[in-house]
Amino acid sequence: MESLDAEGWARLFDACHESAYHLEMRDQYAVAEEQADIEKWRADEWGPAQDAASKAGWLDLMRATSARGVRLRRVRIVSEPVTEYIRFEHEGTPQNIAAGEDVRWLPRPRASGLALPGNDCWIFDSTTALFNHFTGDGGWVGNEMSTDPEVAALCTKAFDSAWKLGIPHNAYTLDS
């Protein structure tokens, strides 16, 4: 297992020609880099400008990737009522959309009939799956890449199925 740094992520997106899709299935992430941001958000000291500044490197990468014509999509499968973390994530999603990502939300009961991979993943050009591994409480563990055609096809099909059932960000309310 490896842990990609900013340069590793940039290489993946730079090598992408058509699509980069992200399937997220956790209700809680406890990534160390976000903890200070979440504390400010809880204290009502957080807004779009702070969110954009905090993830500026990521947003720049998304803008550059989108500008090359790569389709960026993300679907988040969530339990309802949503967790505090999902509320934080939902509030920051407009910055991702402005940078070129298309984001949908899929309430977990609507996903019951889907065959999903065991971990969150990115799918690049439907040929490469990058799995994101977390501890049970949401801490970051690392990445695992697969170029196995069967794995990539499974992840692509899972993403496409979830995407079709997902609700566009602007239509999804946290009180749904």
Short mmCIF file of C-alpha atoms in Angstrom, two decimals:
data_model
loop_
_atom_site.label_atom_id
_atom_site.label_comp_id
_atom_site.label_asym_id
_atom_site.label_seq_id
_atom_site.Cartn_x
_atom_site.Cartn_y
_atom_site.Cartn_z
CA MET A 1 0.00 0.00 0.00
CA GLU A 2 1.23 3.47 -0.77
CA SER A 3 0.26 7.00 0.20
CA LEU A 4 0.15 9.44 -2.66
CA ASP A 5 1.53 12.92 -2.07
CA ALA A 6 0.42 16.00 -4.03
CA GLU A 7 2.85 15.15 -6.85
CA GLY A 8 1.50 11.60 -7.07
CA TRP A 9 -2.06 12.85 -7.35
CA ALA A 10 -0.99 15.39 -9.98
CA ARG A 11 0.68 12.63 -12.04
CA LEU A 12 -2.50 10.54 -11.95
CA PHE A 13 -4.69 13.40 -13.11
CA ASP A 14 -2.15 14.59 -15.69
CA ALA A 15 -2.11 11.09 -17.22
CA CYS A 16 -5.91 11.02 -17.39
CA HIS A 17 -7.42 11.71 -20.82
CA GLU A 18 -11.19 11.26 -20.59
CA SER A 19 -12.60 10.80 -17.09
CA ALA A 20 -11.83 10.72 -13.39
CA TYR A 21 -14.65 9.49 -11.19
CA HIS A 22 -14.69 9.29 -7.40
CA LEU A 23 -16.95 6.93 -5.48
CA GLU A 24 -17.21 7.84 -1.78
CA MET A 25 -19.06 5.55 0.58
CA ARG A 26 -18.12 6.58 4.13
CA ASP A 27 -20.17 8.76 6.45
CA GLN A 28 -17.16 9.83 8.46
CA TYR A 29 -13.62 10.69 7.45
CA ALA A 30 -11.06 11.64 10.08
CA VAL A 31 -8.25 12.76 7.80
CA ALA A 32 -5.69 14.62 9.92
CA GLU A 33 -5.34 17.49 7.41
CA GLU A 34 -9.03 18.39 7.82
CA GLN A 35 -9.30 18.40 11.60
CA ALA A 36 -8.42 22.09 12.11
CA ASP A 37 -10.84 23.04 9.31
CA ILE A 38 -13.66 21.06 10.91
CA GLU A 39 -13.01 22.70 14.28
CA LYS A 40 -13.27 26.17 12.67
CA TRP A 41 -16.45 25.07 10.87
CA ARG A 42 -17.94 23.88 14.19
CA ALA A 43 -17.07 27.26 15.73
CA ASP A 44 -18.84 29.05 12.85
CA GLU A 45 -15.50 30.50 11.70
CA TRP A 46 -15.60 28.82 8.31
CA GLY A 47 -17.06 29.76 4.96
CA PRO A 48 -16.51 29.40 1.23
CA ALA A 49 -13.33 31.53 1.19
CA GLN A 50 -11.70 29.51 3.97
CA ASP A 51 -12.77 26.24 2.37
CA ALA A 52 -11.36 27.26 -1.03
CA ALA A 53 -8.09 28.40 0.57
CA SER A 54 -7.75 25.16 2.54
CA LYS A 55 -8.07 22.96 -0.54
CA ALA A 56 -6.53 25.37 -3.06
CA GLY A 57 -4.03 22.82 -4.37
CA TRP A 58 -6.78 20.29 -5.03
CA LEU A 59 -9.06 22.87 -6.66
CA ASP A 60 -6.19 24.03 -8.90
CA LEU A 61 -5.60 20.43 -9.96
CA MET A 62 -9.32 19.97 -10.72
CA ARG A 63 -9.44 23.21 -12.75
CA ALA A 64 -6.38 22.21 -14.79
CA THR A 65 -7.74 18.69 -15.37
CA SER A 66 -11.17 19.97 -16.35
CA ALA A 67 -9.63 22.55 -18.69
CA ARG A 68 -8.03 19.67 -20.63
CA GLY A 69 -11.51 18.24 -21.24
CA VAL A 70 -11.38 15.47 -18.63
CA ARG A 71 -14.81 14.77 -17.15
CA LEU A 72 -14.68 14.96 -13.33
CA ARG A 73 -17.51 13.34 -11.41
CA ARG A 74 -17.97 12.42 -7.76
CA VAL A 75 -20.83 10.52 -6.11
CA ARG A 76 -21.17 10.30 -2.35
CA ILE A 77 -23.25 7.50 -0.86
CA VAL A 78 -24.53 8.76 2.49
CA SER A 79 -26.64 7.61 5.41
CA GLU A 80 -29.53 9.81 6.48
CA PRO A 81 -29.80 11.70 8.63
CA VAL A 82 -26.32 12.72 7.57
CA THR A 83 -23.36 12.90 9.91
CA GLU A 84 -21.70 16.10 10.99
CA TYR A 85 -18.82 15.32 8.63
CA ILE A 86 -21.18 15.01 5.65
CA ARG A 87 -22.69 18.40 6.58
CA PHE A 88 -19.18 19.88 6.53
CA GLU A 89 -18.46 18.19 3.19
CA HIS A 90 -21.78 19.30 1.68
CA GLU A 91 -21.10 22.92 2.63
CA GLY A 92 -17.72 22.81 0.86
CA THR A 93 -18.94 21.10 -2.31
CA PRO A 94 -19.72 24.31 -4.26
CA GLN A 95 -15.97 25.01 -4.39
CA ASN A 96 -15.41 21.56 -5.99
CA ILE A 97 -18.16 22.23 -8.50
CA ALA A 98 -16.72 25.65 -9.37
CA ALA A 99 -13.38 23.93 -10.04
CA GLY A 100 -14.97 21.56 -12.58
CA GLU A 101 -16.28 18.59 -10.61
CA ASP A 102 -19.85 17.37 -11.02
CA VAL A 103 -21.12 16.02 -7.68
CA ARG A 104 -24.10 13.88 -6.76
CA TRP A 105 -25.38 12.51 -3.47
CA LEU A 106 -26.94 9.06 -3.12
CA PRO A 107 -28.92 8.27 0.03
CA ARG A 108 -27.79 4.81 1.20
CA PRO A 109 -31.23 3.11 0.97
CA ARG A 110 -31.31 3.93 -2.77
CA ALA A 111 -27.97 2.10 -3.17
CA SER A 112 -29.13 -1.21 -1.68
CA GLY A 113 -29.42 -2.95 -5.05
CA LEU A 114 -25.95 -1.92 -6.25
CA ALA A 115 -22.84 -4.08 -6.34
CA LEU A 116 -20.15 -1.79 -4.90
CA PRO A 117 -16.40 -2.21 -4.37
CA GLY A 118 -15.24 -2.71 -0.80
CA ASN A 119 -13.53 0.68 -0.59
CA ASP A 120 -13.84 4.24 -1.81
CA CYS A 121 -12.10 4.60 -5.13
CA TRP A 122 -11.11 6.83 -7.98
CA ILE A 123 -11.55 5.45 -11.51
CA PHE A 124 -9.32 6.97 -14.18
CA ASP A 125 -10.34 6.56 -17.85
CA SER A 126 -12.20 3.36 -16.86
CA THR A 127 -8.84 1.54 -16.86
CA THR A 128 -7.32 2.26 -13.45
CA ALA A 129 -8.86 2.05 -10.00
CA LEU A 130 -7.21 3.77 -7.07
CA PHE A 131 -8.63 2.54 -3.78
CA ASN A 132 -8.55 4.75 -0.70
CA HIS A 133 -8.10 2.86 2.57
CA PHE A 134 -9.20 4.18 5.97
CA THR A 135 -9.32 2.91 9.52
CA GLY A 136 -12.68 2.07 11.05
CA ASP A 137 -12.99 5.56 12.51
CA GLY A 138 -12.03 7.25 9.24
CA GLY A 139 -8.29 7.80 9.64
CA TRP A 140 -6.17 7.69 6.51
CA VAL A 141 -4.25 4.45 5.81
CA GLY A 142 -3.15 4.71 2.16
CA ASN A 143 -3.87 3.97 -1.49
CA GLU A 144 -3.88 0.80 -3.56
CA MET A 145 -3.82 0.99 -7.35
CA SER A 146 -5.19 -1.63 -9.72
CA THR A 147 -4.98 -1.76 -13.50
CA ASP A 148 -6.64 -5.17 -13.58
CA PRO A 149 -9.30 -4.81 -16.32
CA GLU A 150 -11.89 -6.74 -14.28
CA VAL A 151 -11.37 -4.54 -11.22
CA ALA A 152 -11.52 -1.36 -13.31
CA ALA A 153 -14.71 -2.59 -15.03
CA LEU A 154 -16.33 -3.47 -11.68
CA CYS A 155 -15.53 -0.04 -10.25
CA THR A 156 -16.68 1.76 -13.40
CA LYS A 157 -19.97 -0.13 -13.43
CA ALA A 158 -20.49 0.55 -9.71
CA PHE A 159 -19.81 4.24 -10.19
CA ASP A 160 -22.10 4.51 -13.22
CA SER A 161 -24.91 2.73 -11.34
CA ALA A 162 -24.54 5.00 -8.31
CA TRP A 163 -24.31 8.08 -10.53
CA LYS A 164 -27.61 7.28 -12.26
CA LEU A 165 -29.38 7.07 -8.89
CA GLY A 166 -27.59 10.07 -7.37
CA ILE A 167 -29.13 13.46 -6.73
CA PRO A 168 -27.28 16.50 -8.18
CA HIS A 169 -25.67 18.62 -5.47
CA ASN A 170 -27.93 21.62 -6.05
CA ALA A 171 -31.04 19.46 -5.66
CA TYR A 172 -29.87 17.49 -2.60
CA THR A 173 -30.84 18.92 0.76
CA LEU A 174 -29.46 17.59 4.00
CA ASP A 175 -32.96 17.37 5.39
CA SER A 176 -34.12 15.05 2.58
#
